[in-house]
Coordinates of C-alpha atoms in Angstrom, one line a residue:
Chain A
M1 CA 34.7 -33.7 -61.0
Q2 CA 37.7 -32.9 -58.9
G3 CA 38.3 -31.8 -55.6
Y4 CA 35.0 -30.8 -53.6
I5 CA 31.9 -29.1 -54.9
Y6 CA 28.6 -28.6 -53.2
P7 CA 25.6 -30.4 -55.0
N8 CA 24.1 -27.1 -55.9
E9 CA 27.3 -26.2 -57.8
Y10 CA 27.5 -29.3 -59.7
E11 CA 25.2 -28.4 -62.5
L12 CA 25.8 -25.0 -64.2
Q13 CA 22.9 -22.8 -64.1
W14 CA 24.0 -20.3 -66.9
S15 CA 24.2 -22.2 -69.9
L16 CA 25.7 -21.7 -73.3
L17 CA 22.8 -19.2 -74.0
I18 CA 24.3 -17.0 -71.5
V19 CA 27.5 -17.0 -73.3
L20 CA 25.8 -15.9 -76.4
Y21 CA 24.1 -13.0 -74.7
P22 CA 27.0 -10.9 -74.0
Y23 CA 28.6 -11.9 -77.2
L24 CA 25.7 -10.6 -79.1
T25 CA 25.1 -7.3 -77.1
G26 CA 28.8 -6.9 -77.5
L27 CA 28.5 -6.9 -81.4
V28 CA 25.8 -4.5 -81.2
A29 CA 27.6 -2.1 -79.3
G30 CA 30.8 -2.5 -81.1
A31 CA 29.1 -2.2 -84.6
F32 CA 27.4 1.0 -83.4
I33 CA 30.5 2.5 -82.0
L34 CA 32.1 2.0 -85.4
A35 CA 29.4 3.6 -87.1
S36 CA 29.7 6.6 -84.6
L37 CA 33.3 6.9 -85.6
E38 CA 32.3 8.2 -89.0
R39 CA 29.7 10.5 -87.8
V40 CA 30.9 12.1 -84.7
F41 CA 34.7 11.7 -85.3
N42 CA 34.6 12.4 -88.9
V43 CA 36.7 9.4 -90.1
K44 CA 35.7 9.7 -93.9
E45 CA 37.5 6.5 -94.8
V46 CA 35.1 4.2 -92.9
Q47 CA 32.0 5.9 -94.7
P48 CA 31.4 2.8 -96.9
T49 CA 30.6 0.8 -93.7
Y50 CA 28.4 3.3 -92.0
R51 CA 24.9 2.1 -92.9
L52 CA 26.2 -1.6 -92.9
A53 CA 27.4 -1.3 -89.1
L54 CA 24.1 0.4 -88.2
L55 CA 21.9 -2.3 -89.9
T56 CA 24.4 -4.9 -88.3
A57 CA 23.7 -3.6 -85.0
L58 CA 20.0 -3.4 -85.4
A59 CA 20.0 -6.9 -86.5
F60 CA 22.0 -8.3 -83.7
L61 CA 20.2 -6.1 -81.3
I62 CA 16.8 -7.7 -82.2
V63 CA 18.4 -11.0 -81.5
A64 CA 20.3 -10.2 -78.3
P65 CA 17.5 -10.7 -75.8
L66 CA 16.3 -14.0 -77.6
P67 CA 19.0 -16.1 -75.6
L68 CA 17.7 -14.8 -72.4
Q69 CA 14.2 -15.5 -73.4
A70 CA 15.0 -19.1 -74.3
H71 CA 17.2 -19.5 -71.2
L72 CA 14.5 -18.3 -68.9
G73 CA 11.9 -20.2 -70.6
H74 CA 8.8 -18.1 -70.2
P75 CA 9.1 -15.5 -73.1
E76 CA 5.3 -14.7 -72.7
R77 CA 6.1 -13.1 -69.5
S78 CA 9.0 -10.8 -70.5
Y79 CA 6.8 -7.8 -71.1
Q80 CA 6.2 -7.6 -67.2
I81 CA 9.5 -6.1 -66.6
F82 CA 8.3 -3.1 -68.3
L83 CA 5.2 -2.9 -66.6
T84 CA 6.4 -3.1 -63.1
P85 CA 10.0 -1.9 -63.3
N86 CA 12.1 -3.1 -60.3
T87 CA 14.9 -0.4 -59.9
K88 CA 16.7 -2.4 -57.2
S89 CA 17.4 -5.2 -59.6
A90 CA 20.2 -4.6 -62.5
M91 CA 18.9 -7.6 -64.3
A92 CA 15.4 -6.4 -64.4
M93 CA 16.5 -3.1 -65.6
F94 CA 17.9 -4.6 -68.7
G95 CA 14.5 -3.9 -70.5
F96 CA 14.9 -0.4 -70.2
V97 CA 18.4 -0.2 -71.1
Y98 CA 17.5 -2.3 -74.1
A99 CA 14.3 -0.3 -75.2
W100 CA 16.1 3.0 -74.8
Y101 CA 19.1 1.6 -77.1
L102 CA 16.7 0.2 -79.6
M103 CA 14.2 3.1 -79.7
V104 CA 15.9 6.4 -78.8
V105 CA 19.3 5.4 -80.5
L106 CA 19.5 2.8 -83.1
L107 CA 16.1 3.1 -84.7
L108 CA 15.9 6.9 -84.6
E109 CA 19.5 7.1 -86.1
I110 CA 18.7 4.6 -88.9
W111 CA 15.3 6.5 -89.7
L112 CA 17.0 10.0 -89.8
D113 CA 19.8 8.6 -92.0
Y114 CA 17.5 6.8 -94.5
R115 CA 14.7 9.1 -94.6
K116 CA 15.9 11.1 -97.7
D117 CA 16.4 7.7 -99.4
M118 CA 13.2 6.2 -98.5
V119 CA 11.4 9.1 -99.8
Q120 CA 13.0 8.8 -103.1
W121 CA 12.8 5.1 -103.2
A122 CA 8.9 5.5 -102.5
Q123 CA 8.7 7.8 -105.5
A124 CA 10.6 5.5 -107.7
S125 CA 8.9 2.4 -106.9
T126 CA 5.3 1.2 -107.5
G127 CA 2.7 -1.2 -105.8
W128 CA 3.3 -2.4 -102.3
R129 CA 7.0 -1.3 -102.2
R130 CA 5.7 2.3 -102.7
W131 CA 3.6 1.9 -99.7
L132 CA 6.1 0.3 -97.5
Y133 CA 8.6 3.0 -98.0
Y134 CA 6.0 5.8 -97.6
G135 CA 4.9 4.1 -94.5
L136 CA 8.4 3.9 -93.3
T137 CA 8.7 7.7 -93.7
L138 CA 5.9 8.1 -91.3
G139 CA 4.9 10.6 -93.9
A140 CA 7.5 12.8 -93.4
T141 CA 8.4 13.3 -97.2
D142 CA 10.0 16.9 -96.9
L143 CA 13.0 17.0 -98.8
S144 CA 13.8 20.7 -98.7
P145 CA 17.4 21.5 -97.6
R146 CA 16.2 22.6 -94.2
A147 CA 14.7 19.3 -93.6
L148 CA 17.9 17.5 -94.8
R149 CA 19.8 19.8 -92.6
F150 CA 17.6 18.7 -89.6
D151 CA 18.0 15.1 -90.4
E152 CA 21.7 15.5 -90.5
S153 CA 22.0 17.4 -87.1
A154 CA 19.3 15.3 -85.4
G155 CA 21.3 12.4 -86.4
R156 CA 24.4 13.7 -85.2
W157 CA 23.1 14.7 -81.7
I158 CA 21.6 11.0 -81.7
T159 CA 24.9 9.5 -82.4
I160 CA 26.5 11.8 -79.6
I161 CA 24.0 10.4 -77.1
G162 CA 24.4 7.0 -78.8
I163 CA 28.0 6.5 -77.8
P164 CA 27.4 6.6 -74.1
S165 CA 24.4 4.5 -74.6
A166 CA 26.2 1.8 -76.4
F167 CA 28.8 1.9 -73.5
L168 CA 25.8 1.7 -71.1
L169 CA 24.4 -1.2 -73.0
H170 CA 27.4 -3.4 -72.9
G171 CA 29.0 -2.0 -69.8
Y172 CA 25.7 -3.0 -68.3
V173 CA 26.4 -6.5 -69.1
G174 CA 29.7 -6.5 -67.7
F175 CA 28.1 -5.1 -64.5
I176 CA 25.9 -7.8 -64.2
F177 CA 28.7 -10.2 -63.9
G178 CA 31.3 -7.7 -62.2
S179 CA 28.8 -7.1 -59.4
V180 CA 28.4 -10.7 -58.4
K181 CA 30.3 -10.2 -55.0
A182 CA 30.5 -13.8 -54.2
N183 CA 32.2 -15.0 -57.4
P184 CA 35.8 -14.2 -57.5
W185 CA 36.1 -14.7 -61.2
W186 CA 33.6 -12.2 -61.9
S187 CA 33.6 -9.8 -59.1
S188 CA 35.7 -6.9 -60.6
V189 CA 35.1 -3.2 -61.3
L190 CA 37.1 -3.7 -64.4
M191 CA 34.6 -6.1 -65.7
P192 CA 32.3 -3.6 -67.5
V193 CA 35.3 -1.8 -69.1
V194 CA 36.8 -5.1 -70.3
F195 CA 33.4 -6.1 -71.7
L196 CA 33.2 -2.7 -73.6
F197 CA 36.4 -3.0 -75.1
S198 CA 36.1 -6.4 -76.1
A199 CA 32.7 -5.3 -77.5
I200 CA 34.4 -2.8 -79.7
V201 CA 36.9 -5.2 -80.9
S202 CA 34.2 -7.8 -81.9
G203 CA 32.0 -5.2 -83.6
I204 CA 34.7 -3.6 -85.8
A205 CA 35.6 -7.3 -86.6
L206 CA 32.3 -8.4 -87.4
V207 CA 31.8 -5.2 -89.6
L208 CA 35.0 -5.7 -91.4
V209 CA 34.1 -9.4 -92.2
L210 CA 30.5 -8.4 -93.3
Y211 CA 31.8 -5.5 -95.5
M212 CA 34.5 -7.7 -97.3
L213 CA 31.9 -10.7 -97.8
T214 CA 29.1 -8.5 -98.9
T215 CA 31.2 -6.5 -101.2
M216 CA 32.6 -9.6 -102.8
F217 CA 29.3 -11.3 -103.2
R218 CA 27.9 -8.2 -104.8
W219 CA 31.0 -8.4 -107.3
Q220 CA 32.1 -4.9 -106.2
K221 CA 35.7 -3.6 -105.6
I222 CA 36.6 -3.6 -102.1
D223 CA 37.5 -0.1 -100.9
M224 CA 41.2 -0.6 -99.8
P225 CA 41.7 2.7 -97.8
C226 CA 38.3 1.6 -96.0
L227 CA 39.6 -1.8 -95.1
D228 CA 42.8 -0.4 -93.9
K229 CA 41.3 2.0 -91.5
L230 CA 38.9 -0.8 -90.3
A231 CA 41.9 -3.0 -89.7
Q232 CA 43.7 -0.1 -88.2
F233 CA 40.8 0.6 -85.7
L234 CA 40.7 -2.9 -85.0
F235 CA 44.3 -3.1 -84.1
Y236 CA 43.9 -0.2 -81.9
A237 CA 40.8 -1.6 -80.1
L238 CA 42.7 -4.9 -79.7
V239 CA 45.7 -3.3 -78.0
V240 CA 43.5 -1.5 -75.4
D241 CA 41.3 -4.6 -74.9
A242 CA 44.4 -6.7 -74.5
S243 CA 45.9 -4.4 -72.0
L244 CA 42.9 -4.3 -70.1
E245 CA 42.7 -8.0 -69.8
S246 CA 46.1 -8.3 -68.9
L247 CA 45.6 -5.6 -66.2
D248 CA 42.7 -7.5 -64.8
F249 CA 44.9 -10.7 -64.9
I250 CA 48.0 -8.9 -63.1
H251 CA 45.6 -7.4 -60.5
R252 CA 44.2 -10.6 -59.6
L253 CA 47.8 -12.3 -59.5
Y254 CA 49.2 -9.4 -57.4
E255 CA 46.2 -9.3 -54.8
A256 CA 46.3 -12.9 -54.7
E257 CA 43.2 -13.3 -52.6
E258 CA 42.2 -16.8 -51.2
S259 CA 40.6 -17.7 -54.6
I260 CA 43.9 -17.4 -56.5
E261 CA 44.7 -21.0 -56.1
I262 CA 41.3 -22.5 -57.4
L263 CA 41.4 -20.0 -60.3
G264 CA 44.8 -21.0 -61.1
Q265 CA 43.5 -24.6 -61.4
L266 CA 40.7 -23.4 -63.3
V267 CA 42.7 -21.6 -65.7
E268 CA 45.4 -24.5 -66.1
N269 CA 42.8 -27.2 -66.4
R270 CA 39.3 -26.5 -67.4
L271 CA 40.0 -23.2 -69.5
F272 CA 43.1 -24.1 -70.9
I273 CA 42.1 -24.5 -74.6
S274 CA 39.4 -21.7 -74.4
L275 CA 41.7 -19.2 -72.4
I276 CA 45.2 -19.6 -73.2
V277 CA 44.9 -21.2 -76.9
L278 CA 41.7 -19.6 -78.2
Q279 CA 41.6 -16.2 -76.3
V280 CA 45.0 -15.3 -75.8
L281 CA 46.8 -17.0 -78.8
I282 CA 44.3 -17.2 -81.5
G283 CA 41.9 -14.5 -80.4
T284 CA 44.6 -11.8 -79.4
L285 CA 48.3 -12.5 -80.0
I286 CA 48.0 -13.6 -83.7
P287 CA 45.6 -10.9 -84.9
L288 CA 47.6 -8.5 -83.0
I289 CA 50.9 -9.3 -85.0
A290 CA 49.1 -9.8 -88.1
L291 CA 47.5 -6.6 -88.0
G292 CA 50.2 -4.7 -86.3
T293 CA 52.5 -5.7 -89.2
T294 CA 50.4 -5.3 -92.3
S295 CA 47.8 -2.6 -91.4
P296 CA 48.7 1.1 -91.3
A297 CA 48.3 1.1 -87.6
L298 CA 51.9 1.5 -86.7
R299 CA 53.3 2.8 -89.8
K300 CA 51.8 4.2 -92.8
G301 CA 51.5 1.7 -95.5
G302 CA 52.1 -1.1 -93.0
M303 CA 55.3 -2.5 -91.6
F304 CA 55.8 -4.9 -94.4
R305 CA 54.3 -3.8 -97.8
T306 CA 51.7 -6.3 -98.8
P307 CA 49.7 -6.6 -102.0
P308 CA 46.1 -5.7 -101.4
D309 CA 45.0 -9.2 -102.0
L310 CA 47.1 -10.6 -99.6
R311 CA 46.3 -8.0 -97.2
Q312 CA 42.5 -8.6 -97.4
L313 CA 43.0 -12.2 -96.7
I314 CA 45.2 -11.4 -93.7
Y315 CA 42.4 -8.9 -92.4
L316 CA 39.6 -11.4 -93.0
T317 CA 41.5 -14.3 -91.1
S318 CA 42.4 -11.9 -88.1
A319 CA 38.8 -10.9 -88.0
V320 CA 37.6 -14.2 -87.9
F321 CA 40.2 -15.1 -85.3
V322 CA 39.1 -12.1 -83.2
Q323 CA 35.5 -13.1 -83.4
I324 CA 36.6 -16.8 -82.0
G325 CA 38.6 -15.1 -79.4
I326 CA 35.7 -12.8 -78.2
F327 CA 33.3 -15.8 -78.3
S328 CA 36.0 -17.4 -76.1
I329 CA 36.1 -14.5 -73.7
R330 CA 32.5 -14.7 -73.1
W331 CA 32.7 -18.4 -72.7
N332 CA 35.4 -18.1 -70.1
V333 CA 33.8 -15.4 -68.2
V334 CA 30.2 -17.1 -68.0
I335 CA 31.1 -20.9 -67.9
G336 CA 34.5 -20.3 -66.2
G337 CA 32.8 -18.3 -63.5
Q338 CA 30.5 -21.4 -62.6
L339 CA 33.3 -24.2 -62.9
F340 CA 34.7 -23.9 -59.6
S341 CA 33.1 -24.3 -56.1
K342 CA 32.2 -21.1 -54.3
S343 CA 33.9 -22.7 -51.3
L344 CA 37.0 -22.7 -53.6
R345 CA 37.6 -26.4 -53.1
G346 CA 37.1 -28.1 -56.4
L347 CA 36.0 -27.9 -60.1
T348 CA 33.2 -29.2 -61.8
V349 CA 32.6 -29.9 -65.6
Y350 CA 30.1 -28.4 -68.1
K351 CA 28.6 -30.5 -70.8
V352 CA 26.9 -28.7 -73.5
E353 CA 23.5 -30.1 -74.5
L354 CA 23.0 -30.8 -78.3
L355 CA 19.3 -30.2 -78.7
G356 CA 17.0 -28.6 -76.2
I357 CA 16.1 -25.0 -75.6
E358 CA 19.5 -24.3 -74.0
G359 CA 21.4 -26.7 -76.3
L360 CA 24.2 -26.1 -79.1
G361 CA 21.2 -26.2 -81.7
M362 CA 19.7 -23.2 -80.3
T363 CA 22.7 -21.4 -79.9
I364 CA 23.6 -21.8 -83.6
A365 CA 20.2 -20.9 -84.8
L366 CA 20.5 -17.8 -82.7
L367 CA 23.7 -17.1 -84.1
V368 CA 22.6 -17.5 -87.8
L369 CA 19.4 -15.4 -87.1
P370 CA 21.0 -12.0 -87.0
F371 CA 22.3 -12.6 -90.4
A372 CA 19.2 -13.7 -91.8
I373 CA 17.5 -10.7 -90.2
L374 CA 20.4 -8.2 -91.7
W375 CA 19.8 -9.9 -95.2
A376 CA 16.0 -9.0 -94.9
I377 CA 16.6 -5.5 -93.6
A378 CA 19.3 -5.0 -96.3
K379 CA 16.8 -6.0 -99.0
I380 CA 14.5 -3.1 -97.8
L381 CA 17.1 -0.6 -96.7
P382 CA 20.1 -1.4 -98.9
P383 CA 23.1 0.0 -97.1
W384 CA 25.4 -0.3 -100.2
P385 CA 26.9 2.9 -101.2
E386 CA 25.7 2.6 -104.6
S387 CA 22.0 2.3 -103.7
E388 CA 22.1 5.5 -101.9
A389 CA 20.1 8.2 -103.6
V390 CA 22.2 10.7 -105.5
R391 CA 23.5 13.4 -103.1
P392 CA 22.9 16.2 -102.8
A393 CA 19.3 15.9 -103.5
A394 CA 17.6 18.1 -105.8
P395 CA 15.8 20.6 -103.6
Q396 CA 12.0 19.9 -103.3
T397 CA 9.3 21.5 -101.7
A398 CA 7.0 19.5 -99.7
Chain B
M1 CA 7.4 31.9 -86.4
R2 CA 9.2 29.2 -88.1
S3 CA 7.4 25.8 -88.0
L4 CA 9.1 22.8 -86.7
P5 CA 10.4 20.5 -89.3
Q6 CA 8.1 17.9 -90.5
Q7 CA 9.9 15.0 -88.9
V8 CA 9.4 16.2 -85.5
P9 CA 5.7 15.9 -84.8
R10 CA 5.8 12.5 -86.7
L11 CA 8.3 11.2 -84.5
A12 CA 6.7 12.7 -81.5
I13 CA 3.4 10.9 -82.4
V14 CA 5.4 7.5 -82.5
F15 CA 7.1 8.0 -79.3
G16 CA 3.9 9.3 -77.7
V17 CA 2.0 6.2 -78.8
A18 CA 4.6 3.9 -77.4
L19 CA 4.7 5.6 -74.1
G20 CA 1.0 6.1 -73.9
G21 CA 0.7 2.4 -74.8
L22 CA 3.0 1.7 -72.0
F23 CA 1.0 3.4 -69.6
V24 CA -2.4 2.1 -70.7
A25 CA -0.8 -1.5 -70.5
R26 CA 0.4 -0.5 -67.1
G27 CA -3.1 0.4 -66.0
L28 CA -4.6 -2.8 -67.6
L29 CA -2.2 -5.3 -67.0
I30 CA -0.8 -4.6 -63.5
P31 CA -2.7 -6.4 -60.7
D32 CA -4.6 -4.2 -58.3
T33 CA -2.7 -5.1 -55.2
F34 CA 0.7 -4.9 -56.7
G35 CA 3.3 -2.9 -54.7
D36 CA 1.0 -2.5 -51.7
R37 CA 3.5 -4.2 -49.5
G38 CA 6.6 -4.7 -51.8
H39 CA 7.4 -5.4 -55.3
Y40 CA 4.9 -8.1 -55.6
R41 CA 1.2 -8.7 -55.9
A42 CA 0.1 -8.4 -52.2
A43 CA -3.0 -10.6 -52.9
A44 CA -0.7 -13.2 -53.8
V45 CA -0.1 -13.8 -50.1
D46 CA -3.9 -14.5 -49.7
S47 CA -4.1 -16.8 -52.4
I48 CA -1.2 -18.9 -51.2
A49 CA -2.8 -18.7 -47.5
A50 CA -5.9 -20.0 -48.9
Q51 CA -4.2 -23.3 -50.3
P52 CA -5.0 -26.2 -48.2
V53 CA -2.7 -27.1 -45.4
K54 CA -0.7 -30.3 -46.1
F55 CA 1.8 -30.7 -43.3
A56 CA 0.7 -30.6 -39.6
G57 CA 3.9 -30.1 -38.0
R58 CA 5.6 -32.3 -35.3
A59 CA 3.8 -30.7 -32.3
E60 CA 0.4 -32.0 -33.8
C61 CA 1.5 -35.5 -33.5
A62 CA 2.0 -35.2 -29.6
V63 CA -1.7 -35.5 -28.8
C64 CA -1.8 -39.1 -30.1
H65 CA 1.9 -40.5 -30.4
D66 CA 3.6 -39.5 -27.4
D67 CA 5.2 -42.6 -27.3
V68 CA 7.1 -42.1 -30.5
L69 CA 7.5 -38.5 -30.0
K70 CA 9.5 -38.6 -26.6
P71 CA 12.2 -41.2 -27.7
H72 CA 12.5 -39.5 -31.1
G73 CA 13.0 -36.1 -29.5
A74 CA 15.9 -37.5 -27.5
G75 CA 17.5 -39.7 -30.4
N76 CA 19.7 -39.2 -32.9
H77 CA 16.9 -38.4 -35.6
R78 CA 15.6 -35.5 -33.4
G79 CA 16.7 -33.1 -36.5
V80 CA 14.5 -35.2 -38.9
T81 CA 11.0 -34.4 -38.1
C82 CA 8.1 -37.1 -38.3
E83 CA 6.7 -35.8 -41.7
V84 CA 10.0 -36.0 -43.7
C85 CA 9.7 -39.9 -43.4
H86 CA 5.9 -40.2 -43.1
G87 CA 4.9 -37.5 -45.6
P88 CA 2.4 -34.8 -45.3
A89 CA 0.2 -35.9 -42.5
Q90 CA -2.5 -33.0 -41.9
A91 CA -5.3 -35.3 -43.5
H92 CA -4.2 -38.0 -41.0
V93 CA -4.4 -35.6 -38.0
L94 CA -8.0 -34.6 -39.1
A95 CA -9.1 -38.0 -39.7
P96 CA -6.7 -40.6 -38.0
L97 CA -8.5 -43.6 -38.6
E98 CA -9.4 -42.9 -42.3
V99 CA -6.2 -41.6 -43.6
K100 CA -2.8 -43.2 -42.7
P101 CA 0.3 -41.7 -43.3
S102 CA 2.9 -43.6 -45.7
V103 CA 5.1 -45.8 -43.7
V104 CA 7.9 -46.7 -45.9
R105 CA 10.0 -49.8 -44.7
K106 CA 12.4 -50.1 -47.6
R107 CA 16.1 -49.3 -47.5
E108 CA 15.6 -46.5 -50.1
L109 CA 13.9 -44.5 -47.3
C110 CA 17.2 -44.5 -45.4
T111 CA 19.7 -44.4 -48.2
A112 CA 18.4 -41.3 -49.4
C113 CA 20.1 -39.5 -46.5
H114 CA 22.7 -42.0 -45.6
A115 CA 24.1 -43.4 -48.9
F116 CA 27.7 -42.3 -49.1
D117 CA 27.9 -39.1 -51.1
P118 CA 31.2 -37.0 -51.1
S119 CA 29.2 -33.8 -50.8
R120 CA 27.7 -34.6 -47.3
P121 CA 29.3 -33.0 -44.5
L122 CA 32.3 -34.4 -42.8
G123 CA 31.1 -36.7 -39.8
F124 CA 27.6 -37.5 -41.2
P125 CA 27.1 -41.1 -40.7
Q126 CA 27.1 -42.7 -44.0
I127 CA 27.1 -46.2 -45.4
D128 CA 27.7 -47.9 -48.7
P129 CA 24.2 -49.4 -49.4
V130 CA 26.1 -52.0 -51.5
A131 CA 28.3 -53.4 -49.1
H132 CA 26.4 -52.6 -45.7
N133 CA 24.4 -55.5 -45.0
P134 CA 22.9 -55.8 -48.4
R135 CA 19.2 -56.7 -49.1
A136 CA 18.2 -56.7 -45.4
P137 CA 15.9 -53.9 -44.3
C138 CA 17.4 -51.2 -42.4
I139 CA 14.9 -51.2 -39.6
G140 CA 15.7 -54.7 -39.0
C141 CA 18.6 -53.6 -37.3
H142 CA 18.2 -50.0 -36.6
R143 CA 15.3 -48.2 -34.8
P144 CA 14.0 -45.5 -37.3
H145 CA 12.8 -43.3 -34.5
T146 CA 15.9 -43.7 -32.3
P147 CA 18.8 -44.9 -34.1
E148 CA 22.1 -45.6 -32.4
P149 CA 25.6 -44.9 -33.7
P150 CA 27.4 -48.1 -34.0
T151 CA 29.1 -49.4 -30.8
P152 CA 32.8 -49.2 -31.1
P153 CA 34.0 -52.5 -31.9
E154 CA 36.2 -54.1 -29.4
A155 CA 38.6 -56.2 -31.4
C156 CA 41.8 -54.5 -32.8
S157 CA 40.9 -56.4 -36.1
A158 CA 37.8 -54.3 -36.7
C159 CA 40.0 -51.6 -37.8
H160 CA 43.3 -53.1 -38.4
G161 CA 41.9 -56.1 -40.4
H162 CA 45.0 -56.3 -42.7
F163 CA 47.5 -56.7 -39.7
A164 CA 45.3 -59.1 -37.9
R165 CA 44.8 -61.4 -41.1
Q166 CA 48.4 -61.5 -41.8
K167 CA 49.4 -62.2 -38.1
A168 CA 46.7 -64.7 -37.8
V169 CA 48.8 -67.1 -40.5
S170 CA 52.2 -66.3 -39.1
P171 CA 54.4 -67.8 -36.5
H172 CA 53.3 -64.8 -34.2
A173 CA 49.6 -66.0 -34.6
A174 CA 49.6 -66.8 -30.8
L175 CA 50.5 -63.5 -29.8
T176 CA 48.0 -60.8 -29.0
C177 CA 48.2 -57.2 -30.4
E178 CA 48.7 -55.9 -27.0
T179 CA 51.7 -58.2 -26.5
C180 CA 53.7 -55.5 -28.4
H181 CA 51.3 -52.5 -28.6
Q182 CA 50.2 -50.8 -25.3
A183 CA 46.7 -49.5 -26.4
P184 CA 44.9 -47.1 -24.2
P185 CA 41.3 -48.0 -24.0
Q186 CA 40.4 -44.5 -25.7
H187 CA 42.1 -45.7 -28.9
R188 CA 39.1 -47.8 -29.8
T189 CA 36.7 -45.1 -29.5
N190 CA 38.9 -42.1 -30.9
P191 CA 41.8 -43.8 -32.3
R192 CA 43.8 -40.8 -33.4
A193 CA 43.6 -39.0 -30.1
A194 CA 45.4 -41.7 -28.4
L195 CA 47.8 -43.9 -30.3
P196 CA 49.2 -47.2 -29.0
G197 CA 52.9 -47.7 -28.4
K198 CA 55.2 -49.6 -30.7
P199 CA 58.2 -51.5 -29.8
E200 CA 61.2 -49.4 -30.0
S201 CA 64.3 -51.5 -29.5
R202 CA 65.9 -54.9 -30.1
T203 CA 65.8 -55.9 -26.5
F204 CA 61.8 -55.8 -26.7
C205 CA 62.0 -59.0 -29.2
G206 CA 64.9 -60.3 -27.0
Q207 CA 62.4 -60.8 -24.1
C208 CA 61.4 -64.0 -26.1
H209 CA 64.0 -64.5 -28.8
G210 CA 67.0 -63.8 -26.5
T211 CA 65.6 -65.5 -23.6
P212 CA 66.0 -69.5 -23.9
E213 CA 63.4 -70.1 -20.9
T214 CA 60.8 -69.0 -23.3
G215 CA 61.1 -72.1 -25.8
V216 CA 60.9 -69.9 -28.8
P217 CA 63.6 -69.8 -31.4
Q218 CA 66.7 -68.2 -30.1
V219 CA 69.3 -65.8 -31.8
E220 CA 72.4 -64.4 -30.4
M221 CA 71.4 -61.0 -29.4
E222 CA 74.9 -59.4 -29.3
S223 CA 75.6 -60.1 -32.8
H224 CA 72.4 -61.3 -34.8
G225 CA 71.5 -58.6 -37.2
Q226 CA 73.5 -55.8 -35.6
P227 CA 73.3 -52.9 -35.7
N228 CA 69.8 -52.9 -37.2
L229 CA 66.3 -53.1 -35.4
C230 CA 64.8 -56.6 -35.8
W231 CA 61.9 -55.3 -37.8
Q232 CA 64.0 -54.0 -40.4
C233 CA 64.7 -57.5 -41.5
H234 CA 61.7 -59.4 -40.0
Y235 CA 58.2 -58.1 -40.4
P236 CA 56.6 -58.3 -37.0
H237 CA 53.1 -59.2 -38.1
Y238 CA 54.5 -62.0 -40.3
P239 CA 58.0 -62.8 -39.4
E240 CA 59.8 -64.9 -41.9
I241 CA 63.6 -66.3 -41.9
R242 CA 65.3 -65.2 -44.9

């Protein structure tokens, strides 16, 4: 401890799990926005990652509320926020933001996109798998061109609704922090926007990593134009994100409110590693330089010509670095915001528990869980290009 | 008329079931009085009101313990109400002889509030329980109902022990502090508001050391140590000849 801090500020209330929560929702929103790129903006190159991105978003979305449940400690009561909605509480509205996104956007889009394949898989398989696929189609087995056209156009519309919804989902998380008036480290209108762009960055980076790893472990060839395009988008998103972060930073410095002194101490002492080293250096500058020079973001074919193998390695490393950086951002916001006294007089420390419901073990478990879920979903609904039923499907009558 | 695509009715059923489920659940699970008076179950107020009363409140004690109440209300602990120290006493009020409130006579009762803690507000009376009259019960020296702030110590040594102890073993042992420092009385109660004076010139020491009649060791005031002040070479509280 250093300086002066009130007893009620000595212990941090929002633990590591609350760091995890915006991190996970960010990945959801980011992965979904990547998927929308292909659909709405017709970026053909990233097509091989479209379904992977959607399923990733779903897997992480399923896990996203779990850190909150574990943190609050009464998961059995969580349904009540749906029964008696409290419109005056931003936190209580989370259930609706979440449900909207899960039901109306993500599940619907995945269903429409997979319907044709599910029908064909149902026809091609036997036993319980047949019934499973049939059940998943909800009995809508019509594969006539008209029905397929409906899938296509409805899916498009849902993606269009989905983009603002994804913005809502993660902007909402930023809003929760940005609207805490009493906390000078959080209270900023830029917060939702900063959250959003960091979400996009993390989502693209995650899908890039997943795409590379899953392709490698299926012994397939990586689609280099696709990967280049992903890296290019990652670079752009990173530039916007870094600019917004710096804008926020400069704004604070220039405004120099009474809190600036303690925030300065906060950054210099408590957050030095996680902000300066991990977030800025490892999570932003290094990937920016690496991607800027090797990806086709600034110049067709990259500033330096690199063999694809080397480029893959650079992309993979950059994406992993970006993940570290984004996790640090969440840490710096959530933990950083609680490390200083609200009377601006002193700093406290946060010690992460190892076991226990809010500990490191739980955090790691919740970080691994989405990958397990993704693996399970991918077993049922393979997102790989080669498993897609041949397009265009033979016209059939229902 | 063209029929709707097959997907639409199926999806509509799923969403209809989900929404319907929500409304049914609302009907079944929301407690009856929810929302009557605000975003909570109004009947909760009644169930809380029905809980047994545990604390009686200070006013109740007046009937029988007026002898304690009066001085307590005028003393330094007037902001600390009876049941803070004696625990919930409603049962005692109802049956004074059968149920006795707790009376803690241990040091822990007091150190809960008075042990030094940097987060306590400035000026709150605090002690270091290890150093402050260890092991003796606090109530042996302080009346729990009407504790007094310590009387300000008379001796300069109470606050300036370091100087006093040095002086006591120095050639100046016989000199009182006031010989050299004019201390206004207020300095003892509110030290920083009225600082005592300090010798300012060589002639001050010369009163004795330049005046043979005093019988103390003499120096040639005109030349000795000029042009410096005497205390630049001799520490006044422990003068040495070097």
